[in-house]
Amino acid sequence: GDFYYELGIQMIQVCLERRVQSGGLDSASDVLLLLRVRRGAKAQPIEIQDMERAIKNLKALGRSLELIILKGKEPMIQSV
């Protein structure tokens, strides 16, 4: 519910802040690390699976983030 929408918005913020450096394509592990720092130690723990669900929830609002999974490679997040 709300947890995943909030997480999705936080992901968009992180990706937009990094867009100049990353060109809009970030590793999921980098975004996860930055989210954990942003959210702080007292926040509910998150994993990449939570990020996947947040991206799915955001699709109802349009295509702002995409999770790209290539065989044998680390998952990437593309901000559109």
mmCIF file of N, CA, C and O in Angstrom:
data_model
loop_
_atom_site.group_PDB
_atom_site.id
_atom_site.type_symbol
_atom_site.label_atom_id
_atom_site.label_comp_id
_atom_site.label_asym_id
_atom_site.label_seq_id
_atom_site.Cartn_x
_atom_site.Cartn_y
_atom_site.Cartn_z
ATOM 1 N N GLY A 1 0.809 -1.182 0.000
ATOM 2 C CA GLY A 1 0.000 0.000 0.000
ATOM 3 C C GLY A 1 0.854 1.248 0.000
ATOM 4 O O GLY A 1 1.699 1.469 -0.860
ATOM 5 N N ASP A 2 0.623 2.078 0.992
ATOM 6 C CA ASP A 2 1.284 3.381 1.077
ATOM 7 C C ASP A 2 2.806 3.257 1.194
ATOM 8 O O ASP A 2 3.535 4.099 0.682
ATOM 9 N N PHE A 3 3.265 2.207 1.883
ATOM 10 C CA PHE A 3 4.701 2.002 2.032
ATOM 11 C C PHE A 3 5.382 1.950 0.664
ATOM 12 O O PHE A 3 6.426 2.580 0.452
ATOM 13 N N TYR A 4 4.782 1.220 -0.289
ATOM 14 C CA TYR A 4 5.417 1.052 -1.594
ATOM 15 C C TYR A 4 5.319 2.308 -2.452
ATOM 16 O O TYR A 4 6.228 2.602 -3.225
ATOM 17 N N TYR A 5 4.229 3.071 -2.309
ATOM 18 C CA TYR A 5 4.150 4.341 -3.026
ATOM 19 C C TYR A 5 5.187 5.325 -2.485
ATOM 20 O O TYR A 5 5.856 6.016 -3.253
ATOM 21 N N GLU A 6 5.338 5.370 -1.170
ATOM 22 C CA GLU A 6 6.338 6.242 -0.552
ATOM 23 C C GLU A 6 7.741 5.836 -0.989
ATOM 24 O O GLU A 6 8.567 6.683 -1.342
ATOM 25 N N LEU A 7 8.008 4.540 -0.981
ATOM 26 C CA LEU A 7 9.310 4.044 -1.418
ATOM 27 C C LEU A 7 9.549 4.394 -2.887
ATOM 28 O O LEU A 7 10.646 4.799 -3.271
ATOM 29 N N GLY A 8 8.534 4.253 -3.708
ATOM 30 C CA GLY A 8 8.643 4.598 -5.125
ATOM 31 C C GLY A 8 8.994 6.067 -5.333
ATOM 32 O O GLY A 8 9.851 6.404 -6.161
ATOM 33 N N ILE A 9 8.361 6.936 -4.577
ATOM 34 C CA ILE A 9 8.658 8.372 -4.680
ATOM 35 C C ILE A 9 10.098 8.636 -4.247
ATOM 36 O O ILE A 9 10.819 9.407 -4.889
ATOM 37 N N GLN A 10 10.541 7.978 -3.197
ATOM 38 C CA GLN A 10 11.924 8.136 -2.748
ATOM 39 C C GLN A 10 12.894 7.638 -3.820
ATOM 40 O O GLN A 10 13.952 8.246 -4.040
ATOM 41 N N MET A 11 12.538 6.549 -4.495
ATOM 42 C CA MET A 11 13.387 6.030 -5.574
ATOM 43 C C MET A 11 13.476 7.034 -6.716
ATOM 44 O O MET A 11 14.562 7.252 -7.274
ATOM 45 N N ILE A 12 12.356 7.629 -7.074
ATOM 46 C CA ILE A 12 12.357 8.641 -8.140
ATOM 47 C C ILE A 12 13.268 9.798 -7.749
ATOM 48 O O ILE A 12 14.074 10.266 -8.564
ATOM 49 N N GLN A 13 13.181 10.251 -6.509
ATOM 50 C CA GLN A 13 14.023 11.355 -6.054
ATOM 51 C C GLN A 13 15.500 11.002 -6.156
ATOM 52 O O GLN A 13 16.305 11.804 -6.652
ATOM 53 N N VAL A 14 15.867 9.808 -5.701
ATOM 54 C CA VAL A 14 17.271 9.371 -5.766
ATOM 55 C C VAL A 14 17.734 9.310 -7.222
ATOM 56 O O VAL A 14 18.807 9.814 -7.567
ATOM 57 N N CYS A 15 16.926 8.720 -8.082
ATOM 58 C CA CYS A 15 17.323 8.570 -9.491
ATOM 59 C C CYS A 15 17.435 9.922 -10.190
ATOM 60 O O CYS A 15 18.341 10.131 -11.002
ATOM 61 N N LEU A 16 16.531 10.851 -9.878
ATOM 62 C CA LEU A 16 16.612 12.182 -10.487
ATOM 63 C C LEU A 16 17.850 12.933 -10.018
ATOM 64 O O LEU A 16 18.484 13.632 -10.813
ATOM 65 N N GLU A 17 18.198 12.776 -8.756
ATOM 66 C CA GLU A 17 19.403 13.425 -8.240
ATOM 67 C C GLU A 17 20.666 12.875 -8.897
ATOM 68 O O GLU A 17 21.647 13.591 -9.054
ATOM 69 N N ARG A 18 20.633 11.625 -9.289
ATOM 70 C CA ARG A 18 21.812 10.970 -9.890
ATOM 71 C C ARG A 18 21.815 11.029 -11.416
ATOM 72 O O ARG A 18 22.768 10.615 -12.056
ATOM 73 N N ARG A 19 20.765 11.529 -12.001
ATOM 74 C CA ARG A 19 20.585 11.459 -13.455
ATOM 75 C C ARG A 19 21.759 12.059 -14.237
ATOM 76 O O ARG A 19 22.177 11.505 -15.256
ATOM 77 N N VAL A 20 22.296 13.173 -13.788
ATOM 78 C CA VAL A 20 23.408 13.809 -14.495
ATOM 79 C C VAL A 20 24.628 12.891 -14.501
ATOM 80 O O VAL A 20 25.312 12.745 -15.507
ATOM 81 N N GLN A 21 24.879 12.236 -13.374
ATOM 82 C CA GLN A 21 26.045 11.355 -13.258
ATOM 83 C C GLN A 21 25.823 10.023 -13.962
ATOM 84 O O GLN A 21 26.740 9.458 -14.548
ATOM 85 N N SER A 22 24.593 9.502 -13.878
ATOM 86 C CA SER A 22 24.344 8.137 -14.347
ATOM 87 C C SER A 22 23.704 8.056 -15.727
ATOM 88 O O SER A 22 23.614 6.968 -16.291
ATOM 89 N N GLY A 23 23.220 9.175 -16.226
ATOM 90 C CA GLY A 23 22.530 9.141 -17.518
ATOM 91 C C GLY A 23 21.157 8.488 -17.430
ATOM 92 O O GLY A 23 20.573 8.125 -18.438
ATOM 93 N N GLY A 24 20.644 8.326 -16.230
ATOM 94 C CA GLY A 24 19.318 7.738 -16.053
ATOM 95 C C GLY A 24 19.312 6.234 -15.902
ATOM 96 O O GLY A 24 18.257 5.612 -15.896
ATOM 97 N N LEU A 25 20.483 5.634 -15.758
ATOM 98 C CA LEU A 25 20.581 4.182 -15.591
ATOM 99 C C LEU A 25 21.478 3.889 -14.388
ATOM 100 O O LEU A 25 22.684 4.141 -14.424
ATOM 101 N N ASP A 26 20.864 3.391 -13.311
ATOM 102 C CA ASP A 26 21.585 3.124 -12.062
ATOM 103 C C ASP A 26 21.473 1.653 -11.706
ATOM 104 O O ASP A 26 20.438 1.025 -11.963
ATOM 105 N N SER A 27 22.500 1.127 -11.062
ATOM 106 C CA SER A 27 22.389 -0.242 -10.563
ATOM 107 C C SER A 27 21.403 -0.245 -9.400
ATOM 108 O O SER A 27 21.335 0.702 -8.615
ATOM 109 N N ALA A 28 20.627 -1.306 -9.301
ATOM 110 C CA ALA A 28 19.638 -1.423 -8.231
ATOM 111 C C ALA A 28 20.330 -1.400 -6.869
ATOM 112 O O ALA A 28 19.808 -0.818 -5.915
ATOM 113 N N SER A 29 21.509 -1.983 -6.773
ATOM 114 C CA SER A 29 22.218 -2.001 -5.487
ATOM 115 C C SER A 29 22.668 -0.594 -5.081
ATOM 116 O O SER A 29 22.642 -0.255 -3.897
ATOM 117 N N ASP A 30 23.061 0.248 -6.048
ATOM 118 C CA ASP A 30 23.434 1.633 -5.728
ATOM 119 C C ASP A 30 22.224 2.412 -5.219
ATOM 120 O O ASP A 30 22.317 3.146 -4.238
ATOM 121 N N VAL A 31 21.096 2.250 -5.902
ATOM 122 C CA VAL A 31 19.875 2.944 -5.483
ATOM 123 C C VAL A 31 19.450 2.454 -4.101
ATOM 124 O O VAL A 31 19.066 3.247 -3.242
ATOM 125 N N LEU A 32 19.548 1.147 -3.879
ATOM 126 C CA LEU A 32 19.187 0.579 -2.577
ATOM 127 C C LEU A 32 20.052 1.180 -1.468
ATOM 128 O O LEU A 32 19.543 1.590 -0.424
ATOM 129 N N LEU A 33 21.348 1.268 -1.692
ATOM 130 C CA LEU A 33 22.261 1.841 -0.704
ATOM 131 C C LEU A 33 21.897 3.299 -0.409
ATOM 132 O O LEU A 33 21.814 3.712 0.750
ATOM 133 N N LEU A 34 21.666 4.068 -1.454
ATOM 134 C CA LEU A 34 21.317 5.478 -1.268
ATOM 135 C C LEU A 34 19.974 5.638 -0.556
ATOM 136 O O LEU A 34 19.800 6.544 0.268
ATOM 137 N N LEU A 35 19.029 4.755 -0.847
ATOM 138 C CA LEU A 35 17.736 4.792 -0.162
ATOM 139 C C LEU A 35 17.889 4.479 1.313
ATOM 140 O O LEU A 35 17.267 5.127 2.160
ATOM 141 N N ARG A 36 18.709 3.490 1.631
ATOM 142 C CA ARG A 36 18.921 3.134 3.037
ATOM 143 C C ARG A 36 19.526 4.301 3.805
ATOM 144 O O ARG A 36 19.149 4.574 4.944
ATOM 145 N N VAL A 37 20.473 5.004 3.192
ATOM 146 C CA VAL A 37 21.086 6.166 3.829
ATOM 147 C C VAL A 37 20.042 7.267 4.006
ATOM 148 O O VAL A 37 19.922 7.860 5.081
ATOM 149 N N ARG A 38 19.278 7.533 2.961
ATOM 150 C CA ARG A 38 18.270 8.594 2.992
ATOM 151 C C ARG A 38 17.202 8.315 4.050
ATOM 152 O O ARG A 38 16.761 9.208 4.753
ATOM 153 N N ARG A 39 16.776 7.062 4.138
ATOM 154 C CA ARG A 39 15.686 6.681 5.044
ATOM 155 C C ARG A 39 16.138 6.621 6.509
ATOM 156 O O ARG A 39 15.334 6.781 7.403
ATOM 157 N N GLY A 40 17.410 6.375 6.743
ATOM 158 C CA GLY A 40 17.939 6.342 8.105
ATOM 159 C C GLY A 40 17.815 4.973 8.747
ATOM 160 O O GLY A 40 17.099 4.088 8.281
ATOM 161 N N ALA A 41 18.515 4.809 9.842
ATOM 162 C CA ALA A 41 18.605 3.516 10.527
ATOM 163 C C ALA A 41 17.293 3.099 11.191
ATOM 164 O O ALA A 41 17.060 1.912 11.399
ATOM 165 N N LYS A 42 16.441 4.050 11.527
ATOM 166 C CA LYS A 42 15.198 3.727 12.220
ATOM 167 C C LYS A 42 14.063 3.347 11.276
ATOM 168 O O LYS A 42 13.013 2.894 11.734
ATOM 169 N N ALA A 43 14.255 3.528 9.989
ATOM 170 C CA ALA A 43 13.214 3.215 9.005
ATOM 171 C C ALA A 43 13.084 1.699 8.824
ATOM 172 O O ALA A 43 14.009 0.933 9.129
ATOM 173 N N GLN A 44 11.943 1.295 8.306
ATOM 174 C CA GLN A 44 11.718 -0.118 8.012
ATOM 175 C C GLN A 44 12.767 -0.586 7.001
ATOM 176 O O GLN A 44 13.029 0.096 6.010
ATOM 177 N N PRO A 45 13.400 -1.739 7.243
ATOM 178 C CA PRO A 45 14.416 -2.238 6.306
ATOM 179 C C PRO A 45 13.807 -2.495 4.920
ATOM 180 O O PRO A 45 12.647 -2.893 4.809
ATOM 181 N N ILE A 46 14.602 -2.254 3.883
ATOM 182 C CA ILE A 46 14.143 -2.498 2.509
ATOM 183 C C ILE A 46 15.152 -3.367 1.777
ATOM 184 O O ILE A 46 16.342 -3.370 2.094
ATOM 185 N N GLU A 47 14.653 -4.081 0.792
ATOM 186 C CA GLU A 47 15.462 -4.942 -0.072
ATOM 187 C C GLU A 47 15.119 -4.618 -1.529
ATOM 188 O O GLU A 47 14.169 -3.882 -1.808
ATOM 189 N N ILE A 48 15.856 -5.205 -2.451
ATOM 190 C CA ILE A 48 15.601 -4.971 -3.876
ATOM 191 C C ILE A 48 14.189 -5.428 -4.245
ATOM 192 O O ILE A 48 13.528 -4.791 -5.073
ATOM 193 N N GLN A 49 13.679 -6.481 -3.613
ATOM 194 C CA GLN A 49 12.322 -6.951 -3.902
ATOM 195 C C GLN A 49 11.291 -5.881 -3.553
ATOM 196 O O GLN A 49 10.274 -5.749 -4.248
ATOM 197 N N ASP A 50 11.541 -5.110 -2.503
ATOM 198 C CA ASP A 50 10.639 -4.006 -2.160
ATOM 199 C C ASP A 50 10.675 -2.932 -3.246
ATOM 200 O O ASP A 50 9.650 -2.345 -3.595
ATOM 201 N N MET A 51 11.867 -2.691 -3.789
ATOM 202 C CA MET A 51 11.994 -1.718 -4.868
ATOM 203 C C MET A 51 11.233 -2.190 -6.103
ATOM 204 O O MET A 51 10.577 -1.392 -6.770
ATOM 205 N N GLU A 52 11.306 -3.479 -6.402
ATOM 206 C CA GLU A 52 10.574 -4.034 -7.545
ATOM 207 C C GLU A 52 9.071 -3.801 -7.380
ATOM 208 O O GLU A 52 8.401 -3.388 -8.316
ATOM 209 N N ARG A 53 8.565 -4.082 -6.189
ATOM 210 C CA ARG A 53 7.129 -3.904 -5.942
ATOM 211 C C ARG A 53 6.745 -2.427 -6.023
ATOM 212 O O ARG A 53 5.684 -2.084 -6.548
ATOM 213 N N ALA A 54 7.598 -1.554 -5.514
ATOM 214 C CA ALA A 54 7.327 -0.119 -5.591
ATOM 215 C C ALA A 54 7.254 0.345 -7.042
ATOM 216 O O ALA A 54 6.372 1.135 -7.405
ATOM 217 N N ILE A 55 8.144 -0.165 -7.891
ATOM 218 C CA ILE A 55 8.128 0.197 -9.308
ATOM 219 C C ILE A 55 6.831 -0.288 -9.949
ATOM 220 O O ILE A 55 6.195 0.438 -10.729
ATOM 221 N N LYS A 56 6.390 -1.497 -9.627
ATOM 222 C CA LYS A 56 5.123 -2.017 -10.164
ATOM 223 C C LYS A 56 3.954 -1.146 -9.738
ATOM 224 O O LYS A 56 3.062 -0.861 -10.533
ATOM 225 N N ASN A 57 3.939 -0.697 -8.478
ATOM 226 C CA ASN A 57 2.867 0.169 -8.002
ATOM 227 C C ASN A 57 2.867 1.513 -8.717
ATOM 228 O O ASN A 57 1.808 2.079 -8.976
ATOM 229 N N LEU A 58 4.046 2.028 -9.035
ATOM 230 C CA LEU A 58 4.137 3.328 -9.708
ATOM 231 C C LEU A 58 3.667 3.273 -11.157
ATOM 232 O O LEU A 58 3.304 4.302 -11.717
ATOM 233 N N LYS A 59 3.661 2.102 -11.767
ATOM 234 C CA LYS A 59 3.261 1.993 -13.172
ATOM 235 C C LYS A 59 1.838 2.482 -13.393
ATOM 236 O O LYS A 59 1.500 2.949 -14.469
ATOM 237 N N ALA A 60 1.001 2.413 -12.355
ATOM 238 C CA ALA A 60 -0.366 2.919 -12.460
ATOM 239 C C ALA A 60 -0.378 4.427 -12.678
ATOM 240 O O ALA A 60 -1.335 4.975 -13.228
ATOM 241 N N LEU A 61 0.693 5.101 -12.266
ATOM 242 C CA LEU A 61 0.789 6.557 -12.407
ATOM 243 C C LEU A 61 1.555 6.976 -13.654
ATOM 244 O O LEU A 61 1.710 8.156 -13.912
ATOM 245 N N GLY A 62 2.059 6.027 -14.412
ATOM 246 C CA GLY A 62 2.859 6.316 -15.598
ATOM 247 C C GLY A 62 4.203 5.617 -15.502
ATOM 248 O O GLY A 62 4.529 4.996 -14.494
ATOM 249 N N ARG A 63 4.986 5.727 -16.537
ATOM 250 C CA ARG A 63 6.279 5.041 -16.572
ATOM 251 C C ARG A 63 7.384 5.981 -16.128
ATOM 252 O O ARG A 63 8.022 6.629 -16.936
ATOM 253 N N SER A 64 7.633 6.020 -14.834
ATOM 254 C CA SER A 64 8.699 6.875 -14.330
ATOM 255 C C SER A 64 9.976 6.088 -14.083
ATOM 256 O O SER A 64 11.071 6.606 -14.253
ATOM 257 N N LEU A 65 9.836 4.811 -13.680
ATOM 258 C CA LEU A 65 10.984 3.940 -13.427
ATOM 259 C C LEU A 65 10.743 2.582 -14.074
ATOM 260 O O LEU A 65 9.618 2.098 -14.114
ATOM 261 N N GLU A 66 11.815 1.988 -14.545
ATOM 262 C CA GLU A 66 11.776 0.629 -15.106
ATOM 263 C C GLU A 66 12.880 -0.181 -14.466
ATOM 264 O O GLU A 66 13.998 0.313 -14.291
ATOM 265 N N LEU A 67 12.574 -1.413 -14.136
ATOM 266 C CA LEU A 67 13.588 -2.336 -13.646
ATOM 267 C C LEU A 67 14.040 -3.174 -14.839
ATOM 268 O O LEU A 67 13.217 -3.800 -15.507
ATOM 269 N N ILE A 68 15.322 -3.155 -15.105
ATOM 270 C CA ILE A 68 15.884 -3.892 -16.237
ATOM 271 C C ILE A 68 16.733 -5.026 -15.678
ATOM 272 O O ILE A 68 17.673 -4.783 -14.910
ATOM 273 N N ILE A 69 16.378 -6.242 -16.064
ATOM 274 C CA ILE A 69 17.123 -7.408 -15.605
ATOM 275 C C ILE A 69 17.681 -8.131 -16.825
ATOM 276 O O ILE A 69 16.929 -8.625 -17.659
ATOM 277 N N LEU A 70 18.998 -8.159 -16.920
ATOM 278 C CA LEU A 70 19.683 -8.862 -17.999
ATOM 279 C C LEU A 70 20.295 -10.127 -17.420
ATOM 280 O O LEU A 70 20.871 -10.099 -16.328
ATOM 281 N N LYS A 71 20.171 -11.196 -18.138
ATOM 282 C CA LYS A 71 20.676 -12.480 -17.657
ATOM 283 C C LYS A 71 22.155 -12.384 -17.294
ATOM 284 O O LYS A 71 22.978 -11.934 -18.083
ATOM 285 N N GLY A 72 22.474 -12.797 -16.075
ATOM 286 C CA GLY A 72 23.855 -12.804 -15.622
ATOM 287 C C GLY A 72 24.393 -11.445 -15.202
ATOM 288 O O GLY A 72 25.577 -11.314 -14.913
ATOM 289 N N LYS A 73 23.550 -10.437 -15.182
ATOM 290 C CA LYS A 73 23.989 -9.084 -14.815
ATOM 291 C C LYS A 73 23.193 -8.590 -13.616
ATOM 292 O O LYS A 73 22.130 -9.105 -13.289
ATOM 293 N N GLU A 74 23.715 -7.561 -12.978
ATOM 294 C CA GLU A 74 23.017 -6.939 -11.860
ATOM 295 C C GLU A 74 21.788 -6.183 -12.377
ATOM 296 O O GLU A 74 21.853 -5.549 -13.434
ATOM 297 N N PRO A 75 20.667 -6.235 -11.642
ATOM 298 C CA PRO A 75 19.481 -5.461 -12.048
ATOM 299 C C PRO A 75 19.809 -3.974 -12.104
ATOM 300 O O PRO A 75 20.574 -3.456 -11.289
ATOM 301 N N MET A 76 19.203 -3.291 -13.064
ATOM 302 C CA MET A 76 19.405 -1.856 -13.242
ATOM 303 C C MET A 76 18.056 -1.158 -13.154
ATOM 304 O O MET A 76 17.020 -1.742 -13.470
ATOM 305 N N ILE A 77 18.083 0.095 -12.740
ATOM 306 C CA ILE A 77 16.877 0.910 -12.693
ATOM 307 C C ILE A 77 17.061 2.061 -13.669
ATOM 308 O O ILE A 77 18.041 2.808 -13.585
ATOM 309 N N GLN A 78 16.111 2.172 -14.574
ATOM 310 C CA GLN A 78 16.136 3.237 -15.568
ATOM 311 C C GLN A 78 15.076 4.257 -15.199
ATOM 312 O O GLN A 78 13.914 3.922 -15.027
ATOM 313 N N SER A 79 15.503 5.508 -15.061
ATOM 314 C CA SER A 79 14.533 6.574 -14.823
ATOM 315 C C SER A 79 14.197 7.205 -16.164
ATOM 316 O O SER A 79 15.079 7.530 -16.941
ATOM 317 N N VAL A 80 12.905 7.303 -16.405
ATOM 318 C CA VAL A 80 12.423 7.762 -17.712
ATOM 319 C C VAL A 80 11.958 9.199 -17.600
ATOM 320 O O VAL A 80 11.435 9.620 -16.630
#
